[in-house]
């Protein structure tokens, strides 16, 4: 699985360097305009929570987040009444890095998504989350991971639904399975094979998926 | 990814209960007949090393293995001069659980393999190895993992080669990628989704792979 000079660590350090805080395009709860104070607070808090989670600290104290961000504790409590709400906000921010573009074509939608997933899965925070999840036997934690992944899963499956709506693929194409056949080989190579899938590998994967989902003649 | 009553832990505990020591069909180095003393020693030692590795102890002492198994230290040294040789023997034993049958047909070869991989990846030792590998940033350890997986990879790709030889799939079918598209969705669901792929999921996966590798009309 190794290809020299193509190690994940090279890439993840670059990803880490440019990670911080482009403002998210997701709708911040209660915000008036993107980039405003409410959005700034949301990003500060979300990133502080992501830091805690990346360090395996699921039981962080809301006071710690207040201290780290300089955001008033009561402001945090008002907006995110529970630790679960905070984690959910943080994961939403984290998962918003998966950009799903609508190119209007099944093949190019899959290709863009594959390339984007390669960046996402090699992000150091995502690597840490997946490693922790792999280690975990805690049903609460895996339930939480499932719950945080569900909205992403839904966005991924919409790519399949769009292709169905355009008549490009059969109506009975199993969306979740096809998306797993795209994401899992990329994720496994990064998480376990410790190398980055090449552009060519991703293109071949997409070709095979396009063929697998072609209409019967 | 969750499906109730289908949790991995249910199955892995059963797998653990029946794990010990059916004699391996792999050729034991220097052994005369399967089931003889040499083979018994090999199995004892391999399982003791697997225990150490499962507990994350990569730096076990050969003396510990001797104490645990009752096998003489000099016997161990003579047959496995280094810790790497011991680990390699243990991993060969572990990986021999992946049975690759030759049904003479591409589809049924894939189906048998998919079902077998579901058992293998939900084995507690394999779960522990993959979790450790996911956590690891140690290049030595990942190189070792690669090296121990390489013979399995080769056996998996032979399934593709056989289908090519029978003319069932095109000569340019990418063996490694196709095998990753079979193994990774199964592995990810078990390791990260914490649930077992159903028979139906595996059958649909195989159908998609058969379609993806069909001859162009």
XYZ file of C-alpha atoms in Angstrom:
434
model
C 0.000 0.000 0.000
C 3.001 2.323 0.351
C 4.145 4.607 -2.397
C 7.318 6.507 -1.555
C 7.162 10.261 -1.385
C 3.434 10.072 -1.113
C 3.116 9.657 2.616
C 0.105 11.032 4.412
C 2.171 12.945 6.958
C 3.606 15.221 4.215
C 0.169 16.220 3.194
C -1.481 16.407 6.558
C 1.112 18.855 7.849
C 0.341 21.101 4.891
C -3.374 20.660 5.527
C -2.832 21.554 9.174
C -0.951 24.709 8.200
C -3.826 26.018 6.149
C -6.637 24.598 8.292
C -7.705 27.534 10.441
C -10.913 29.270 9.955
C -12.116 30.188 6.539
C -15.596 31.286 7.552
C -18.037 28.445 7.074
C -20.856 28.795 4.576
C -23.178 26.772 6.822
C -26.032 28.642 8.404
C -24.902 29.669 11.885
C -27.806 29.475 14.322
C -29.032 32.926 15.193
C -26.496 34.769 13.074
C -27.367 37.812 10.996
C -24.509 37.876 8.526
C -21.567 35.584 7.845
C -18.416 36.996 9.364
C -20.343 38.864 12.055
C -19.684 38.543 15.761
C -22.089 35.628 16.199
C -20.345 33.701 13.463
C -16.910 34.580 14.899
C -17.971 33.224 18.281
C -19.352 30.081 16.666
C -16.082 29.418 14.851
C -13.937 30.103 17.924
C -16.009 27.743 20.028
C -16.271 25.050 17.342
C -12.498 25.049 16.831
C -11.793 24.889 20.558
C -14.126 21.897 20.857
C -12.474 20.247 17.831
C -9.097 20.692 19.535
C -10.393 19.005 22.662
C -11.904 16.140 20.685
C -8.745 15.702 18.586
C -6.846 15.243 21.842
C -9.279 12.536 22.848
C -10.875 14.767 25.473
C -14.577 13.992 25.127
C -15.247 15.095 28.675
C -14.032 18.665 28.341
C -15.508 21.230 30.666
C -17.484 24.135 29.203
C -15.398 26.387 31.469
C -12.261 25.180 29.583
C -13.826 26.200 26.285
C -14.708 29.611 27.740
C -11.142 30.074 29.020
C -9.582 28.977 25.729
C -11.747 31.159 23.516
C -12.336 34.175 25.714
C -16.052 33.729 25.078
C -18.234 34.269 28.117
C -19.418 31.039 29.748
C -23.018 32.230 29.852
C -22.885 33.030 26.113
C -21.759 29.493 25.433
C -24.428 27.978 27.704
C -27.158 30.083 26.136
C -26.325 28.983 22.617
C -25.178 25.400 23.307
C -26.910 24.226 26.489
C -25.173 20.820 26.580
C -21.820 19.256 25.801
C -23.551 17.212 23.104
C -24.777 20.422 21.447
C -21.204 21.734 21.470
C -19.807 18.547 19.980
C -22.502 18.546 17.362
C -21.687 22.167 16.392
C -17.985 21.295 16.209
C -18.565 18.221 14.068
C -20.851 20.182 11.757
C -18.038 22.693 11.278
C -15.499 19.904 10.748
C -17.683 17.970 8.303
C -18.486 21.120 6.304
C -15.016 20.660 4.770
C -16.532 17.955 2.586
C -17.652 20.081 -0.302
C -20.114 18.394 -2.552
C -20.308 20.169 -5.877
C -23.055 19.727 -8.428
C -21.384 19.455 -11.830
C -24.560 18.176 -13.455
C -22.899 14.873 -14.412
C -22.628 11.620 -12.442
C -19.034 10.922 -13.418
C -17.649 14.359 -12.633
C -19.688 14.616 -9.404
C -18.053 11.364 -8.255
C -14.597 12.496 -9.336
C -14.799 15.847 -7.532
C -16.151 14.113 -4.464
C -13.382 11.480 -4.522
C -10.672 14.137 -4.700
C -12.324 16.121 -1.936
C -12.649 13.047 0.277
C -8.922 12.414 -0.129
C -8.193 15.851 1.385
C -10.815 15.450 4.069
C -9.688 11.996 5.258
C -6.039 13.098 5.387
C -6.854 16.130 7.548
C -5.142 15.527 10.925
C -8.317 16.140 12.906
C -10.253 13.640 10.799
C -7.377 11.129 11.078
C -7.449 11.489 14.869
C -11.249 11.081 14.995
C -11.161 7.935 12.882
C -8.299 6.437 14.874
C -10.197 7.093 18.107
C -13.344 5.611 16.650
C -11.421 2.523 15.507
C -10.073 2.082 19.062
C -13.382 2.714 20.767
C -15.653 0.080 22.225
C -17.824 2.712 23.857
C -21.333 2.411 22.370
C -22.162 6.024 23.356
C -19.222 7.340 21.444
C -19.951 5.279 18.347
C -23.611 6.294 18.476
C -22.470 9.922 18.601
C -20.110 9.361 15.676
C -22.942 7.782 13.685
C -25.201 10.691 14.496
C -22.610 13.257 13.439
C -21.854 11.389 10.234
C -25.537 10.973 9.290
C -25.964 14.466 7.758
C -22.807 13.918 5.680
C -24.094 10.532 4.597
C -27.305 12.201 3.501
C -25.442 14.840 1.470
C -23.365 12.094 -0.166
C -26.461 10.131 -1.091
C -27.972 13.233 -2.673
C -25.284 12.971 -5.354
C -26.761 9.575 -6.217
C -30.315 10.927 -6.069
C -29.419 13.737 -8.486
C -27.994 11.234 -10.965
C -31.178 9.187 -10.670
C -33.287 12.297 -11.252
C -31.261 13.053 -14.399
C -31.859 9.491 -15.580
C -28.123 8.778 -15.657
C -28.281 5.755 -13.365
C -31.011 3.193 -12.588
C -33.618 4.061 -9.945
C -32.655 1.014 -7.879
C -28.987 2.040 -7.500
C -28.171 1.576 -3.784
C -26.958 5.049 -2.792
C -25.387 4.214 0.537
C -23.470 1.240 -0.827
C -22.189 3.122 -3.873
C -21.007 5.948 -1.623
C -19.290 3.425 0.643
C -17.536 1.963 -2.419
C -16.222 5.454 -3.159
C -15.309 6.563 0.356
C -14.008 3.335 1.961
C -11.120 2.528 -0.411
C -9.895 6.132 -0.106
C -10.287 6.168 3.674
C -8.656 2.738 4.191
C -5.603 3.623 2.141
C -5.112 6.822 4.157
C -5.988 5.529 7.636
C -4.429 2.059 7.434
C -2.221 2.052 4.313
C -0.693 5.382 5.415
C -0.482 6.664 1.875
C -2.517 8.991 -0.298
C -4.551 7.609 -3.181
C -3.225 9.066 -6.418
C -5.394 11.076 -8.818
C -5.193 8.100 -11.156
C -6.427 5.655 -8.510
C -9.404 7.908 -7.793
C -10.190 8.283 -11.501
C -10.099 4.501 -12.001
C -12.297 3.999 -8.939
C -14.807 6.449 -10.394
C -14.696 4.721 -13.800
C -15.496 1.400 -12.149
C -18.370 2.942 -10.198
C -19.777 4.574 -13.326
C -19.642 1.210 -15.062
C -21.198 -0.536 -12.061
C -24.131 1.892 -12.135
C -24.699 1.998 -15.887
C -28.180 1.272 -17.238
C -28.585 -2.297 -18.450
C -28.568 -2.349 -22.244
C -24.342 2.586 9.903
C -25.885 0.937 12.959
C -28.297 -1.912 12.718
C -29.631 -3.079 16.079
C -28.929 -6.605 17.208
C -26.157 -6.843 14.667
C -23.374 -5.325 16.723
C -19.824 -6.443 16.140
C -19.222 -7.285 19.792
C -21.835 -10.066 19.708
C -20.037 -11.751 16.919
C -16.473 -11.110 17.979
C -17.079 -12.733 21.343
C -18.287 -15.824 19.540
C -15.273 -15.651 17.236
C -13.011 -15.366 20.283
C -14.580 -18.408 21.867
C -13.792 -20.582 18.898
C -10.496 -18.936 17.961
C -7.890 -21.254 19.453
C -5.797 -23.372 17.312
C -7.286 -25.405 14.565
C -3.994 -26.614 13.112
C -2.987 -24.315 10.260
C -2.660 -25.723 6.768
C 0.267 -23.392 6.030
C 3.632 -25.056 5.619
C 5.438 -24.857 8.990
C 9.131 -24.292 8.448
C 11.114 -27.475 9.207
C 8.040 -29.486 10.136
C 7.613 -33.106 9.092
C 3.875 -33.556 9.451
C 1.012 -31.268 10.386
C 0.036 -31.790 14.000
C 3.507 -32.970 14.998
C 5.605 -31.472 17.775
C 7.202 -28.879 15.499
C 3.801 -27.680 14.372
C 2.527 -27.664 17.953
C 5.447 -25.468 18.996
C 4.869 -23.175 16.038
C 1.206 -22.698 16.972
C 1.974 -22.134 20.662
C 4.572 -19.523 19.853
C 2.511 -17.837 17.130
C -0.494 -17.507 19.451
C 1.628 -16.131 22.307
C 3.070 -13.518 19.947
C -0.428 -12.673 18.667
C -1.527 -12.146 22.275
C 1.361 -9.767 22.864
C 0.630 -7.845 19.662
C -3.092 -7.679 20.418
C -2.204 -6.026 23.717
C -0.128 -3.470 21.828
C 3.126 -4.966 23.090
C 5.367 -4.845 20.019
C 8.477 -4.887 22.165
C 7.854 -8.207 23.879
C 10.880 -10.103 25.120
C 11.601 -13.532 23.653
C 12.021 -14.693 27.239
C 8.364 -13.741 27.873
C 7.252 -15.901 24.957
C 9.336 -18.789 26.298
C 7.807 -18.384 29.775
C 4.277 -18.149 28.424
C 4.509 -21.162 26.140
C 6.884 -23.408 28.068
C 8.972 -23.657 24.895
C 12.711 -23.513 25.460
C 14.247 -20.109 24.715
C 16.994 -21.670 22.594
C 14.383 -23.537 20.525
C 12.646 -20.243 19.811
C 15.921 -18.479 18.965
C 17.013 -21.278 16.647
C 13.802 -21.207 14.637
C 12.997 -17.484 14.827
C 16.296 -15.643 15.298
C 14.678 -12.179 15.551
C 11.583 -10.507 16.939
C 10.632 -9.611 13.368
C 10.741 -13.314 12.402
C 8.436 -14.091 15.325
C 5.994 -11.342 14.383
C 6.038 -12.485 10.806
C 5.265 -16.093 11.844
C 2.428 -14.853 14.051
C 0.933 -12.680 11.343
C 1.175 -15.525 8.834
C -0.802 -17.660 11.256
C -3.319 -14.883 11.855
C -3.762 -14.065 8.164
C -4.190 -17.744 7.256
C -7.756 -17.323 8.571
C -8.598 -15.610 5.303
C -9.602 -18.610 3.272
C -9.690 -17.995 -0.412
C -11.659 -20.679 -2.175
C -11.589 -21.378 -5.892
C -15.182 -21.934 -6.990
C -14.278 -21.598 -10.649
C -16.550 -18.569 -11.079
C -15.780 -14.870 -10.575
C -19.062 -14.034 -8.856
C -19.020 -16.884 -6.377
C -15.299 -16.409 -5.666
C -16.055 -12.789 -4.732
C -19.073 -13.746 -2.660
C -17.222 -16.400 -0.637
C -14.349 -14.009 -0.142
C -16.634 -11.190 0.997
C -18.325 -13.422 3.574
C -14.952 -14.684 4.794
C -13.574 -11.147 5.083
C -16.546 -10.189 7.257
C -15.535 -12.908 9.752
C -11.871 -12.062 9.522
C -12.262 -8.310 10.045
C -14.561 -8.859 13.041
C -12.081 -11.177 14.760
C -10.991 -9.372 17.968
C -7.292 -9.755 17.184
C -7.741 -8.271 13.715
C -9.882 -5.448 15.164
C -7.120 -4.657 17.662
C -4.433 -4.706 14.946
C -6.384 -2.369 12.711
C -7.166 0.009 15.560
C -3.481 0.107 16.499
C -2.503 0.669 12.894
C -5.035 3.490 12.597
C -3.525 5.154 15.702
C 0.063 4.629 14.649
C 2.345 7.271 13.214
C 5.371 5.002 13.531
C 6.744 4.374 10.004
C 8.460 1.139 11.148
C 5.206 -0.289 12.382
C 3.292 0.650 9.253
C 6.056 -0.750 7.057
C 5.822 -3.998 9.026
C 2.035 -4.029 8.635
C 2.418 -3.510 4.888
C 4.911 -6.320 4.685
C 2.684 -8.724 6.586
C -0.347 -7.784 4.493
C 1.512 -8.153 1.167
C 1.169 -11.973 0.917
C -2.577 -11.664 1.644
C -2.878 -8.940 -0.968
C -1.195 -11.260 -3.446
C -3.582 -14.119 -2.660
C -6.538 -11.741 -3.059
C -5.278 -10.558 -6.423
C -4.955 -14.160 -7.591
C -8.753 -14.360 -7.493
C -8.766 -11.599 -10.104
C -6.008 -13.280 -12.113
C -7.961 -16.536 -12.222
C -11.043 -14.730 -13.539
C -8.877 -13.119 -16.201
C -7.396 -16.506 -17.151
C -10.934 -17.897 -17.522
C -11.825 -14.970 -19.760
C -14.578 -13.843 -17.391
C -13.245 -10.295 -16.913
C -11.112 -8.004 -19.103
C -7.320 -8.364 -18.975
C -6.921 -4.753 -17.878
C -9.085 -5.135 -14.750
C -7.101 -3.491 -11.913
C -6.778 -6.325 -9.380
C -5.649 -4.346 -6.390
C -8.325 -1.691 -6.793
C -11.126 -4.218 -7.285
C -9.996 -6.063 -4.173
C -9.933 -2.791 -2.249
C -13.497 -2.086 -3.414
C -14.494 -5.446 -1.931
C -12.506 -5.334 1.316
C -12.701 -1.641 2.302
C -16.482 -1.204 2.567
C -16.665 -4.376 4.696
C -13.713 -3.328 6.858
C -14.932 0.263 7.331
C -18.381 -0.790 8.428
C -16.903 -3.151 11.023
C -13.999 -1.002 12.252
C -15.679 2.420 12.187
C -19.413 1.763 11.729
C -19.298 -0.849 14.524
C -21.765 -3.092 12.771
C -21.557 -6.201 10.633
C -22.365 -5.996 6.935
C -25.393 -8.174 6.218
C -25.302 -11.059 3.727
C -27.469 -8.918 1.491
C -25.059 -5.975 1.593
C -22.187 -8.266 0.618
C -24.203 -9.832 -2.199
C -25.108 -6.387 -3.580
C -21.487 -5.278 -3.319
C -20.454 -8.356 -5.290
C -23.150 -7.718 -7.915
C -21.856 -4.184 -8.409
C -18.275 -5.429 -8.722
C -19.295 -8.085 -11.236
C -21.050 -5.407 -13.267
C -18.067 -3.045 -12.948
C -15.762 -5.741 -14.342
C -17.999 -7.050 -17.124
C -16.629 -7.223 -20.666
C -17.672 -4.228 -22.759
C -20.360 -5.308 -25.226
